Coordinates of C-alpha atoms in Angstrom, one line a residue:
Chain A
M800 CA 93.9 165.9 138.5
S801 CA 92.9 162.4 139.5
F802 CA 89.7 162.9 137.5
L803 CA 91.8 164.0 134.5
S804 CA 94.1 161.0 134.6
A805 CA 91.3 158.5 135.1
Q806 CA 89.1 159.9 132.4
G807 CA 91.9 161.4 130.4
I808 CA 91.6 159.0 127.5
L809 CA 87.9 159.8 127.2
I810 CA 88.5 163.6 127.2
F811 CA 91.3 163.1 124.6
F812 CA 88.9 161.1 122.5
L813 CA 86.1 163.7 122.6
L814 CA 88.6 166.6 121.9
G815 CA 90.0 164.7 118.9
M816 CA 86.5 163.9 117.5
F817 CA 85.6 167.6 117.9
A818 CA 88.8 168.7 116.1
F819 CA 88.3 166.4 113.2
S820 CA 84.7 167.4 112.8
L821 CA 85.8 171.0 112.3
F822 CA 88.1 170.0 109.5
S823 CA 85.8 167.6 107.6
E824 CA 82.1 167.7 107.5
Q825 CA 81.7 164.1 106.4
F826 CA 83.6 163.0 109.5
L827 CA 80.6 163.0 111.9
S828 CA 78.2 161.5 109.5
Q829 CA 76.6 158.3 110.6
S830 CA 77.8 156.3 107.7
N831 CA 81.4 157.4 108.2
I832 CA 81.3 156.6 111.9
M833 CA 79.9 153.1 111.2
T834 CA 82.6 152.5 108.6
V835 CA 85.3 153.4 111.0
V836 CA 83.9 151.3 113.8
R837 CA 83.5 148.3 111.4
Q838 CA 87.1 148.7 110.2
A839 CA 88.4 149.0 113.7
S840 CA 86.4 145.9 114.9
I841 CA 89.0 143.3 113.9
I842 CA 91.8 145.1 115.8
G843 CA 89.3 145.8 118.6
I844 CA 88.3 142.1 119.0
I845 CA 91.9 141.1 119.3
A846 CA 92.7 144.0 121.6
I847 CA 90.1 142.8 124.1
G848 CA 91.9 139.5 124.6
V849 CA 95.3 141.2 124.7
T850 CA 94.1 143.6 127.4
V851 CA 93.1 140.7 129.6
V852 CA 96.6 139.1 129.0
I853 CA 98.3 142.4 129.9
I854 CA 96.2 143.0 133.0
G855 CA 97.3 139.5 134.1
G856 CA 100.9 140.8 133.9
N857 CA 102.0 139.3 130.6
L858 CA 102.2 140.1 126.9
D859 CA 101.0 138.5 123.7
L860 CA 103.0 139.3 120.6
S861 CA 101.9 136.2 118.7
V862 CA 98.3 137.5 118.0
G863 CA 99.3 138.8 114.5
S864 CA 100.7 135.4 113.4
M865 CA 97.8 133.6 115.0
L866 CA 95.4 135.8 113.1
S867 CA 97.1 134.8 109.8
F868 CA 97.0 131.1 110.9
S869 CA 93.4 131.1 111.8
T870 CA 92.2 133.0 108.8
V871 CA 94.1 130.9 106.3
L872 CA 92.8 127.8 108.1
V873 CA 89.2 128.7 108.2
V874 CA 89.2 129.9 104.6
D875 CA 91.1 126.9 103.2
L876 CA 89.0 124.4 105.1
H877 CA 85.7 126.1 104.1
D878 CA 85.6 124.4 100.7
K879 CA 87.1 121.1 102.0
I880 CA 85.0 120.2 105.0
G881 CA 82.2 122.7 105.0
P882 CA 81.8 126.0 106.9
T883 CA 80.5 124.6 110.2
N884 CA 83.3 122.1 110.5
A885 CA 85.9 124.6 109.3
I886 CA 84.9 127.1 112.0
L887 CA 84.8 124.5 114.8
L888 CA 88.2 123.1 113.8
M889 CA 89.7 126.6 113.5
F890 CA 88.5 127.5 117.0
A891 CA 89.9 124.3 118.4
L892 CA 93.3 124.7 116.8
T893 CA 93.6 128.4 117.7
L894 CA 92.7 127.6 121.3
M895 CA 95.4 124.9 121.2
I896 CA 98.0 127.5 120.3
G897 CA 96.7 129.7 123.1
A898 CA 97.1 126.7 125.4
V899 CA 100.7 126.2 124.4
N900 CA 101.4 129.9 125.1
G901 CA 99.6 129.6 128.4
F902 CA 101.4 126.5 129.4
L903 CA 104.8 127.9 128.7
I904 CA 104.1 131.2 130.4
G905 CA 101.7 130.2 133.1
F906 CA 103.2 126.8 134.2
L907 CA 106.8 126.9 133.1
R908 CA 107.0 130.6 133.9
L909 CA 109.0 131.6 130.9
N910 CA 109.2 135.3 129.9
S911 CA 106.1 136.1 128.0
L912 CA 107.7 138.6 125.7
I913 CA 110.2 136.1 124.4
V914 CA 107.8 133.1 124.3
T915 CA 105.3 135.0 122.3
L916 CA 108.0 136.4 120.1
A917 CA 109.2 132.9 119.4
M918 CA 105.6 131.8 118.8
L919 CA 105.2 134.7 116.4
S920 CA 107.9 133.3 114.1
A921 CA 107.0 129.7 114.6
I922 CA 103.3 130.2 113.8
Q923 CA 104.2 132.3 110.8
G924 CA 106.3 129.4 109.6
L925 CA 103.4 127.0 110.2
V926 CA 101.0 129.1 108.1
L927 CA 103.5 129.1 105.3
I928 CA 104.1 125.3 105.5
Y929 CA 100.3 124.7 105.6
S930 CA 99.5 127.0 102.7
G931 CA 102.7 126.2 100.7
G932 CA 103.2 130.0 100.5
Q933 CA 100.1 130.3 98.4
N934 CA 97.1 132.6 99.1
V935 CA 93.8 130.8 99.7
D936 CA 90.3 131.7 98.8
I937 CA 86.7 130.5 98.8
A938 CA 85.5 129.2 95.4
D939 CA 81.7 129.8 95.7
Q940 CA 81.6 133.3 97.3
E941 CA 77.9 134.0 96.7
G942 CA 76.4 130.7 97.8
T943 CA 77.7 130.4 101.4
W944 CA 76.3 131.7 104.7
F945 CA 79.9 132.1 105.8
A946 CA 79.8 135.6 104.4
F947 CA 77.4 136.5 107.3
F948 CA 80.3 137.1 109.8
G949 CA 82.1 139.7 107.8
R950 CA 79.5 141.2 105.5
G951 CA 76.2 140.6 107.2
Y952 CA 73.9 142.9 109.1
L953 CA 71.7 142.1 112.1
A954 CA 69.1 144.7 113.1
G955 CA 70.8 147.3 111.0
I956 CA 74.2 146.8 112.7
A957 CA 77.2 145.2 110.9
V958 CA 77.9 141.8 112.4
P959 CA 81.6 142.5 113.1
V960 CA 80.6 145.6 115.1
L961 CA 78.0 143.5 116.9
M962 CA 80.6 140.9 117.8
F963 CA 83.1 143.5 118.9
G964 CA 80.5 145.2 121.1
L965 CA 79.2 141.9 122.6
L966 CA 82.7 140.6 123.4
A967 CA 83.6 144.0 124.9
I968 CA 80.5 144.1 127.1
V969 CA 80.9 140.5 128.3
M970 CA 84.6 140.9 129.1
Q971 CA 84.1 144.2 130.8
I972 CA 81.5 142.5 133.1
V973 CA 83.8 139.5 133.6
M974 CA 86.7 141.7 134.5
S975 CA 84.9 144.1 136.8
Y976 CA 82.1 142.1 138.5
T977 CA 83.3 138.5 138.8
G978 CA 85.7 136.8 141.2
Y979 CA 87.6 135.5 138.1
G980 CA 88.3 139.1 136.9
R981 CA 89.4 140.2 140.4
R982 CA 91.9 137.3 140.5
I983 CA 93.4 138.3 137.1
F984 CA 93.9 141.9 138.4
A985 CA 95.4 140.5 141.6
V986 CA 97.8 138.2 139.7
G987 CA 98.9 141.0 137.4
G988 CA 99.2 143.6 140.2
N989 CA 101.1 141.6 142.8
P990 CA 101.8 137.9 142.0
M991 CA 103.2 137.1 145.5
A992 CA 100.3 138.6 147.3
A993 CA 97.9 136.7 145.0
V994 CA 99.6 133.4 145.9
Y995 CA 99.4 134.2 149.6
S996 CA 95.7 134.9 149.3
G997 CA 95.2 131.4 147.8
I998 CA 94.9 132.3 144.1
R999 CA 96.3 129.7 141.7
N1000 CA 98.4 132.0 139.5
N1001 CA 99.4 129.5 136.9
W1002 CA 95.8 128.7 136.0
C1003 CA 94.9 132.4 135.9
V1004 CA 97.7 133.2 133.5
F1005 CA 96.9 130.1 131.4
S1006 CA 93.3 131.2 131.1
T1007 CA 94.2 134.7 129.9
Y1008 CA 96.0 133.2 126.9
L1009 CA 93.0 131.0 126.1
I1010 CA 90.8 134.2 126.1
S1011 CA 93.3 135.9 123.9
A1012 CA 93.3 132.9 121.5
F1013 CA 89.5 132.9 121.5
C1014 CA 89.4 136.6 120.5
V1015 CA 91.9 136.0 117.7
A1016 CA 89.7 133.2 116.4
C1017 CA 86.6 135.5 116.4
A1018 CA 88.7 138.1 114.5
A1019 CA 89.8 135.5 112.0
L1020 CA 86.2 134.6 111.4
V1021 CA 85.3 138.2 110.6
L1022 CA 88.4 138.8 108.5
G1023 CA 88.1 135.5 106.6
S1024 CA 84.5 136.0 105.9
R1025 CA 84.9 139.7 104.9
V1026 CA 87.7 139.0 102.4
M1027 CA 86.5 135.5 101.4
G1028 CA 90.1 134.6 101.1
S1029 CA 93.4 135.2 102.8
Q1030 CA 97.0 136.0 102.2
N1031 CA 99.3 134.0 104.4
N1032 CA 100.7 137.1 106.1
V1033 CA 97.4 138.8 106.5
G1034 CA 97.9 139.4 110.3
Q1035 CA 101.5 140.7 110.0
G1036 CA 101.9 143.8 112.1
Y1037 CA 98.5 143.4 113.9
E1038 CA 100.2 142.8 117.2
L1039 CA 101.6 146.3 117.2
L1040 CA 98.4 148.0 116.1
V1041 CA 96.6 146.1 118.8
L1042 CA 99.2 147.0 121.4
A1043 CA 99.1 150.6 120.4
G1044 CA 95.3 150.5 120.9
V1045 CA 95.6 148.9 124.3
I1046 CA 98.4 151.3 125.4
L1047 CA 96.3 154.3 124.2
G1048 CA 93.5 153.0 126.4
G1049 CA 95.8 153.4 129.4
T1050 CA 96.3 149.7 130.3
S1051 CA 99.6 149.5 132.3
L1052 CA 102.2 147.2 130.7
L1053 CA 103.3 146.5 134.3
G1054 CA 100.1 144.5 134.7
G1055 CA 97.3 144.7 137.3
A1056 CA 95.6 147.8 135.8
G1057 CA 93.5 148.5 132.8
S1058 CA 90.0 148.2 131.5
I1059 CA 88.2 146.8 128.5
W1060 CA 86.1 149.9 127.7
K1061 CA 89.2 152.1 127.7
T1062 CA 90.8 149.7 125.2
V1063 CA 87.7 149.9 123.0
I1064 CA 88.1 153.7 123.1
G1065 CA 91.9 153.4 122.4
V1066 CA 91.2 151.2 119.3
L1067 CA 88.5 153.7 118.1
I1068 CA 90.9 156.6 118.5
L1069 CA 93.4 154.9 116.3
G1070 CA 90.6 154.2 113.8
F1071 CA 89.3 157.8 113.8
I1072 CA 92.8 159.3 113.5
Q1073 CA 93.4 157.2 110.4
N1074 CA 90.0 158.1 109.0
G1075 CA 90.1 161.8 109.9
L1076 CA 93.5 162.3 108.4
L1077 CA 92.4 160.5 105.3
L1078 CA 89.3 162.7 105.0
M1079 CA 91.5 165.8 105.5
G1080 CA 93.5 164.6 102.5
Y1081 CA 96.7 163.4 104.2
P1082 CA 98.3 160.1 103.0
Y1083 CA 97.8 157.2 105.4
Y1084 CA 101.4 157.1 106.6
I1085 CA 101.0 160.5 108.3
Q1086 CA 98.7 158.6 110.6
W1087 CA 101.7 156.6 111.9
L1088 CA 103.6 159.8 112.8
V1089 CA 100.6 161.2 114.6
T1090 CA 100.1 157.8 116.4
W1091 CA 103.6 158.0 117.7
V1092 CA 103.1 161.5 119.2
I1093 CA 99.7 160.5 120.6
I1094 CA 100.8 157.3 122.2
I1095 CA 103.6 159.1 124.1
L1096 CA 101.1 161.9 125.1
A1097 CA 98.4 159.6 126.2
V1098 CA 100.8 157.4 128.3
W1099 CA 102.2 160.5 129.8
L1100 CA 98.8 161.8 130.7
D1101 CA 97.7 158.5 132.1
L1102 CA 100.9 158.1 134.1
A1103 CA 100.4 161.5 135.8
N1104 CA 99.7 159.7 139.1
K1105 CA 102.3 157.0 138.9
R1106 CA 105.0 159.2 137.5
K1107 CA 106.6 160.2 140.8
R1108 CA 106.9 156.6 141.8
L1109 CA 108.4 155.6 138.5
L1110 CA 110.8 158.6 138.4
T1111 CA 112.5 157.5 141.5
T1112 CA 113.9 154.5 139.8
H1113 CA 114.8 156.4 136.6
S1114 CA 116.3 159.7 137.8
Chain B
M1248 CA 128.5 118.1 138.1
M1249 CA 125.3 120.0 138.5
S1250 CA 127.1 123.0 139.7
F1251 CA 129.4 122.9 136.7
F1252 CA 126.4 122.9 134.4
K1253 CA 124.8 125.8 136.4
G1254 CA 128.0 127.9 136.1
F1255 CA 128.2 126.8 132.5
F1256 CA 124.8 127.9 131.5
R1257 CA 125.1 131.1 133.4
G1258 CA 128.1 131.8 131.2
R1259 CA 130.5 132.0 134.2
T1260 CA 132.7 129.3 132.8
V1261 CA 134.9 130.1 129.9
I1262 CA 132.7 128.7 127.1
Q1263 CA 129.1 129.9 126.9
P1264 CA 126.3 127.4 126.0
I1265 CA 125.4 129.2 122.8
W1266 CA 128.9 128.7 121.5
V1267 CA 128.6 124.9 122.1
F1268 CA 125.4 125.1 120.1
V1269 CA 127.1 127.1 117.4
I1270 CA 129.9 124.6 117.1
A1271 CA 127.5 121.7 117.2
I1272 CA 125.3 123.0 114.3
F1273 CA 128.5 124.0 112.5
I1274 CA 129.8 120.4 112.6
F1275 CA 126.2 119.1 111.8
F1276 CA 125.9 121.2 108.7
S1277 CA 129.5 120.4 107.6
F1278 CA 128.5 116.8 107.4
M1279 CA 125.0 117.4 105.9
S1280 CA 126.0 119.7 103.1
E1281 CA 129.1 119.5 100.9
Y1282 CA 128.9 123.2 100.2
F1283 CA 128.7 124.4 103.8
L1284 CA 132.4 124.0 104.8
S1285 CA 134.1 126.4 102.4
W1286 CA 135.7 129.8 102.9
G1287 CA 133.3 131.4 100.5
N1288 CA 130.3 130.1 102.4
I1289 CA 131.7 131.0 105.8
T1290 CA 132.3 134.6 104.8
N1291 CA 128.9 134.6 103.2
I1292 CA 127.4 133.8 106.6
L1293 CA 129.3 136.6 108.2
V1294 CA 128.1 139.1 105.5
Q1295 CA 124.5 137.9 105.8
T1296 CA 124.5 138.2 109.6
S1297 CA 126.4 141.5 109.8
T1298 CA 123.2 143.6 109.5
I1299 CA 121.4 141.8 112.4
G1300 CA 124.7 141.4 114.2
L1301 CA 125.6 145.1 114.2
I1302 CA 122.2 146.1 115.7
A1303 CA 122.4 143.2 118.2
L1304 CA 125.7 144.7 119.5
G1305 CA 123.9 147.9 120.5
M1306 CA 120.8 146.0 121.6
T1307 CA 122.9 144.0 124.1
L1308 CA 123.8 147.1 125.9
V1309 CA 120.2 148.4 126.0
M1310 CA 119.0 145.1 127.3
I1311 CA 121.7 144.8 129.9
N1312 CA 120.4 148.2 131.0
G1313 CA 117.0 146.6 131.5
N1314 CA 115.4 148.4 128.5
I1315 CA 114.5 147.3 125.0
D1316 CA 114.4 149.1 121.6
L1317 CA 111.7 148.0 119.2
S1318 CA 112.4 150.9 116.8
V1319 CA 115.7 149.6 115.4
G1320 CA 114.1 148.1 112.2
A1321 CA 112.5 151.5 111.4
V1322 CA 115.7 153.4 112.1
L1323 CA 117.5 151.0 109.8
G1324 CA 115.0 151.7 107.1
L1325 CA 115.2 155.5 107.6
A1326 CA 119.0 155.6 107.5
A1327 CA 119.0 153.5 104.3
S1328 CA 116.5 155.8 102.6
L1329 CA 118.4 158.9 103.8
V1330 CA 121.8 157.6 102.5
V1331 CA 120.4 156.8 99.1
G1332 CA 118.1 159.8 98.9
L1333 CA 120.9 162.3 99.7
Q1334 CA 123.5 160.7 97.5
E1335 CA 123.4 163.6 95.0
T1336 CA 124.7 166.2 97.5
S1337 CA 127.8 164.3 98.5
M1338 CA 128.3 160.6 99.5
V1339 CA 130.2 161.5 102.7
L1340 CA 127.5 164.0 103.7
A1341 CA 124.8 161.5 103.1
I1342 CA 126.5 158.8 105.2
V1343 CA 127.1 161.3 108.0
A1344 CA 123.4 162.5 107.8
A1345 CA 122.1 158.9 108.0
L1346 CA 124.3 157.9 110.9
S1347 CA 123.6 161.1 112.9
C1348 CA 119.9 160.6 112.3
G1349 CA 120.2 157.2 114.0
V1350 CA 122.0 158.7 116.9
V1351 CA 119.4 161.6 117.3
L1352 CA 116.5 159.2 117.2
G1353 CA 118.2 157.0 119.8
A1354 CA 118.7 160.1 121.9
I1355 CA 115.0 161.0 121.7
N1356 CA 114.1 157.5 122.7
G1357 CA 116.5 157.7 125.6
L1358 CA 115.4 161.1 126.7
V1359 CA 111.7 160.2 126.7
V1360 CA 112.4 157.1 128.8
W1361 CA 114.7 159.0 131.1
K1362 CA 112.5 162.1 131.6
T1363 CA 109.0 160.6 131.7
G1364 CA 109.7 157.3 133.3
V1365 CA 107.5 155.6 130.7
N1366 CA 108.4 152.0 130.0
A1367 CA 111.0 151.7 127.1
F1368 CA 108.8 149.1 125.5
I1369 CA 106.0 151.6 125.0
V1370 CA 108.3 154.5 124.0
T1371 CA 110.1 152.5 121.3
L1372 CA 106.9 150.8 120.1
G1373 CA 105.6 154.3 119.4
A1374 CA 108.9 155.3 117.8
M1375 CA 108.8 152.2 115.6
I1376 CA 105.4 153.2 114.2
G1377 CA 106.3 156.9 114.0
V1378 CA 109.8 156.5 112.4
R1379 CA 108.2 154.1 109.8
G1380 CA 105.8 157.0 109.1
L1381 CA 108.8 159.3 108.7
I1382 CA 110.3 157.0 106.1
F1383 CA 107.1 157.1 104.0
V1384 CA 106.9 160.8 104.3
Y1385 CA 110.6 161.2 103.2
T1386 CA 110.4 158.6 100.3
E1387 CA 106.8 159.2 99.4
E1388 CA 106.4 155.4 99.2
Q1389 CA 109.0 155.1 96.4
S1390 CA 112.0 152.8 96.4
L1391 CA 115.3 154.7 95.9
Y1392 CA 118.2 153.4 93.9
A1393 CA 121.9 154.1 94.4
M1394 CA 123.5 155.8 91.4
N1395 CA 126.9 156.2 93.0
F1396 CA 128.9 153.1 92.0
A1397 CA 131.6 153.6 94.6
F1398 CA 128.8 153.3 97.2
S1399 CA 127.1 150.3 95.8
D1400 CA 130.3 148.5 95.1
F1401 CA 131.4 149.0 98.7
G1402 CA 128.9 146.5 100.1
M1403 CA 130.3 143.8 97.8
S1404 CA 134.0 144.6 98.2
S1405 CA 136.5 142.6 100.2
I1406 CA 140.0 143.1 101.5
G1407 CA 142.0 140.0 100.7
P1408 CA 139.8 137.0 101.5
M1409 CA 137.6 138.9 103.9
P1410 CA 134.5 140.8 102.8
V1411 CA 134.5 144.4 104.1
L1412 CA 131.1 144.0 105.8
A1413 CA 132.3 141.0 107.8
I1414 CA 135.4 143.0 108.9
I1415 CA 133.3 146.0 110.0
F1416 CA 131.0 143.7 112.0
L1417 CA 133.9 141.9 113.7
V1418 CA 135.8 145.1 114.5
C1419 CA 132.6 146.7 115.9
A1420 CA 132.0 143.6 118.0
L1421 CA 135.5 143.8 119.4
I1422 CA 135.1 147.5 120.2
M1423 CA 131.7 147.0 122.0
H1424 CA 133.2 144.0 123.9
L1425 CA 135.9 146.3 125.2
V1426 CA 133.4 149.1 126.0
L1427 CA 131.3 146.7 128.0
T1428 CA 134.1 145.0 129.9
R1429 CA 136.8 147.6 130.2
T1430 CA 135.2 151.0 130.6
S1431 CA 133.3 152.6 133.5
H1432 CA 130.3 153.1 131.2
G1433 CA 130.2 149.3 130.6
R1434 CA 130.4 148.7 134.4
N1435 CA 127.7 151.2 135.1
T1436 CA 125.5 149.6 132.4
F1437 CA 125.5 146.3 134.3
A1438 CA 124.9 148.1 137.6
V1439 CA 122.0 150.1 136.3
G1440 CA 120.3 147.0 134.9
G1441 CA 121.1 144.8 137.8
N1442 CA 119.9 147.0 140.6
P1443 CA 118.7 150.4 139.7
E1444 CA 118.2 151.6 143.3
A1445 CA 121.6 150.5 144.5
S1446 CA 123.2 152.3 141.5
I1447 CA 121.4 155.5 142.4
D1448 CA 122.8 155.1 146.0
A1449 CA 126.2 154.5 144.4
G1450 CA 125.9 157.9 142.6
I1451 CA 125.4 156.6 139.1
C1452 CA 123.2 158.8 136.9
L1453 CA 120.8 156.2 135.5
G1454 CA 119.2 158.3 132.9
R1455 CA 122.4 159.3 131.2
H1456 CA 123.7 155.8 130.9
M1457 CA 120.3 154.7 129.4
M1458 CA 120.3 157.5 127.0
I1459 CA 123.9 156.8 125.8
N1460 CA 123.0 153.2 125.2
F1461 CA 119.9 154.1 123.2
M1462 CA 122.2 156.4 121.1
I1463 CA 124.6 153.5 120.6
V1464 CA 121.9 151.2 119.4
G1465 CA 120.5 154.0 117.2
F1466 CA 124.0 154.5 115.7
F1467 CA 124.4 150.7 115.0
A1468 CA 120.9 150.5 113.5
A1469 CA 121.7 153.4 111.2
L1470 CA 125.1 151.9 110.3
A1471 CA 123.4 148.6 109.5
G1472 CA 121.0 150.5 107.3
V1473 CA 123.8 152.3 105.4
L1474 CA 125.6 149.0 104.8
L1475 CA 122.5 147.2 103.8
A1476 CA 121.7 150.0 101.3
S1477 CA 125.2 149.7 99.9
Q1478 CA 124.9 145.9 99.6
M1479 CA 121.5 146.1 97.8
G1480 CA 122.2 149.3 95.9
A1481 CA 118.8 150.5 96.8
A1482 CA 116.4 151.3 99.7
T1483 CA 112.8 150.4 100.0
P1484 CA 110.4 152.0 102.5
N1485 CA 109.7 148.6 104.1
L1486 CA 113.4 147.8 104.6
G1487 CA 114.1 146.5 108.1
R1488 CA 110.6 145.4 109.0
D1489 CA 110.7 142.5 111.5
Y1490 CA 114.4 143.1 112.1
E1491 CA 113.8 144.0 115.8
L1492 CA 112.4 140.4 116.3
W1493 CA 115.5 138.8 114.8
V1494 CA 117.8 141.1 116.8
I1495 CA 116.0 140.4 120.1
T1496 CA 116.0 136.7 119.3
A1497 CA 119.8 136.8 118.7
V1498 CA 120.5 138.7 121.9
V1499 CA 118.3 136.5 124.0
L1500 CA 119.9 133.3 122.5
G1501 CA 123.2 134.9 123.5
G1502 CA 122.2 134.7 127.1
T1503 CA 121.4 138.3 127.9
K1504 CA 118.7 138.6 130.5
L1505 CA 115.6 140.6 129.5
T1506 CA 115.3 141.8 133.1
G1507 CA 118.7 143.5 132.8
G1508 CA 122.0 143.3 134.6
Y1509 CA 123.4 140.3 132.7
G1510 CA 124.8 139.6 129.3
S1511 CA 127.8 139.8 127.0
I1512 CA 128.9 140.7 123.5
V1513 CA 130.6 137.3 123.1
G1514 CA 127.2 135.6 123.9
T1515 CA 125.4 137.9 121.4
L1516 CA 128.0 137.1 118.7
G1517 CA 127.2 133.4 119.3
G1518 CA 123.5 134.1 119.1
V1519 CA 123.9 136.0 115.8
L1520 CA 126.1 133.3 114.4
A1521 CA 123.6 130.6 115.5
I1522 CA 120.8 132.3 113.6
G1523 CA 123.1 132.9 110.6
I1524 CA 124.4 129.3 110.4
L1525 CA 120.9 127.8 110.9
R1526 CA 119.4 129.9 108.1
N1527 CA 122.4 129.3 105.8
G1528 CA 122.7 125.6 106.6
M1529 CA 119.0 124.8 106.2
N1530 CA 119.0 126.8 103.0
L1531 CA 121.9 124.7 101.6
M1532 CA 120.0 121.5 102.7
Q1533 CA 117.1 122.9 100.6
V1534 CA 114.8 123.0 103.6
P1535 CA 112.0 125.5 102.7
A1536 CA 112.4 128.8 104.4
F1537 CA 109.1 128.3 106.2
Y1538 CA 110.6 125.5 108.3
V1539 CA 113.5 127.7 109.4
L1540 CA 111.0 130.0 111.2
V1541 CA 109.4 127.1 113.1
V1542 CA 112.8 125.7 114.0
L1543 CA 114.1 129.0 115.3
G1544 CA 111.0 129.5 117.4
L1545 CA 111.3 126.0 118.9
I1546 CA 115.0 126.5 119.6
L1547 CA 114.4 129.8 121.3
I1548 CA 111.7 128.3 123.6
S1549 CA 113.9 125.3 124.3
V1550 CA 116.8 127.6 125.3
L1551 CA 114.4 129.4 127.7
I1552 CA 113.2 126.2 129.3
I1553 CA 116.8 124.8 129.7
D1554 CA 117.9 128.2 131.2
K1555 CA 114.8 128.2 133.5
K1556 CA 115.4 124.6 134.7
L1557 CA 119.1 125.2 135.4
N1558 CA 118.9 128.6 137.0
A1559 CA 115.6 128.2 138.9
P1560 CA 116.0 130.2 142.1
S1561 CA 113.9 127.7 143.9
T1562 CA 114.0 129.4 147.3
K1563 CA 113.1 132.8 146.0
E1564 CA 110.3 131.9 143.7
V1565 CA 106.9 131.1 145.3
R1566 CA 105.7 127.7 144.3
V1567 CA 102.0 127.2 143.8

């Protein structure tokens, strides 16, 4: 049973892939799998950062608005100050928003749900003020190397997928094998104990929001470069898809538990559900219904061990 | 003096801080815009806030219980689609179906939270995505239009000088205030949110109270959906998107604690009015709608900081 609940998400994933491949022969083709992974990579890149925040015992609902902000910024500045400067400025400003989140939550110890909820609306407002409610785009779409991040290939692999994979591997190593990762787990799992063992909690929490903002900036790079333009509400609803992926991956919202590779699988499951149902001829919104059922099932499966403890406070 | 402010901001004194804020912005906008201080505009604010306000009444109970419901916007959308979609059978039947659909979805949320012990945040997040899917399945991505004029006129009608929607909202607020302060269910709601273990020892059935509160918020979300559909004379599949954020903002502004065990309907009413007056007032001052989002975010964060500074349990919290 303990094996099942630890690897439950992986088993779930393989069973689902098997089921879909029975219904549609295109499903397991290499090109289809690459397409799904490429589509999932934007949500995946953001989900990596959000996983770190959640392991640290907090939440980040502002990632969707931040994605809109960063994408609009980088696309709009591309023509004005050149691609390199635009990317650098976009990263700097996105990290600043992350720092504001981190300061309010890490140092002033405000409730992360409400702070990031407030930031969600504030940043959405900022995007609209900045863009004047207009959509932005890049004038010379063919003559710029900016397209590389969203449309390019490196060694036969799409660049977004490469960024997604690289970020996932780096963060997985950081979270499992470094002292920093262990401290984040400690702060999320038991803040008091972390303080008594000499961990500076506020800096740890602060840094998780910087990581989250960095991931959003990477995602904005991919999204802006793929579309070569941006609507000012392009990231709307991303925070929920991202959370769904993280939760499917079995990361506990209570903090202190979770892993990057499971988040990656959670995000891929969402992507494959959408793709599989589409190939089977169902409209896309059926995917939302299925996601609802699957989230509850996956969480139930993953909570198999903790359920007894939780039930004592809910019976 | 400090202790007065502490009691004041915890809402133990008669006037809650959010109401001071409401009165302050009310006076501010009265001076800033000549159109603001008129009966027509004041009832207008009440009608505009009634949708968010009704849901916020139910959400207050759920949040005092220590839970949260993110699916309210989707439930609102489904109820609105149902009431317009079923209008040809019979208007009464359509309304009953829409309202009971809200109650049933609330019951499912409550039952899953109760029986599995999974965090309400996750359960209702899933429900939010799933119920939105249900709307699209039901409407097949089409907007529905109300053909029944009695129904579409209802949202615009008024009794004497008061619009019907404002009356419904205020009456519901009064009822929920009484439920929360005068009934054993209300008392138990505070107990369950404040200290779950102690309430089990006191013989309170936690799960049942949670489920009832989820059903209440589901009912109010559906009612808001029906009234909104009547006001617009139509229902779109995306109706109610982002409403959960506005509702939670209103309830938190009203002083209800996210951790549970503390809150009031009077506070929530203040929170709802604060948002309504800000939106309306800034609109009349011709501030672009974008700035309202930023101002609301900043106000919410400032309220949190003030609350934290004044209520800091300095002895309990570990300082690093």
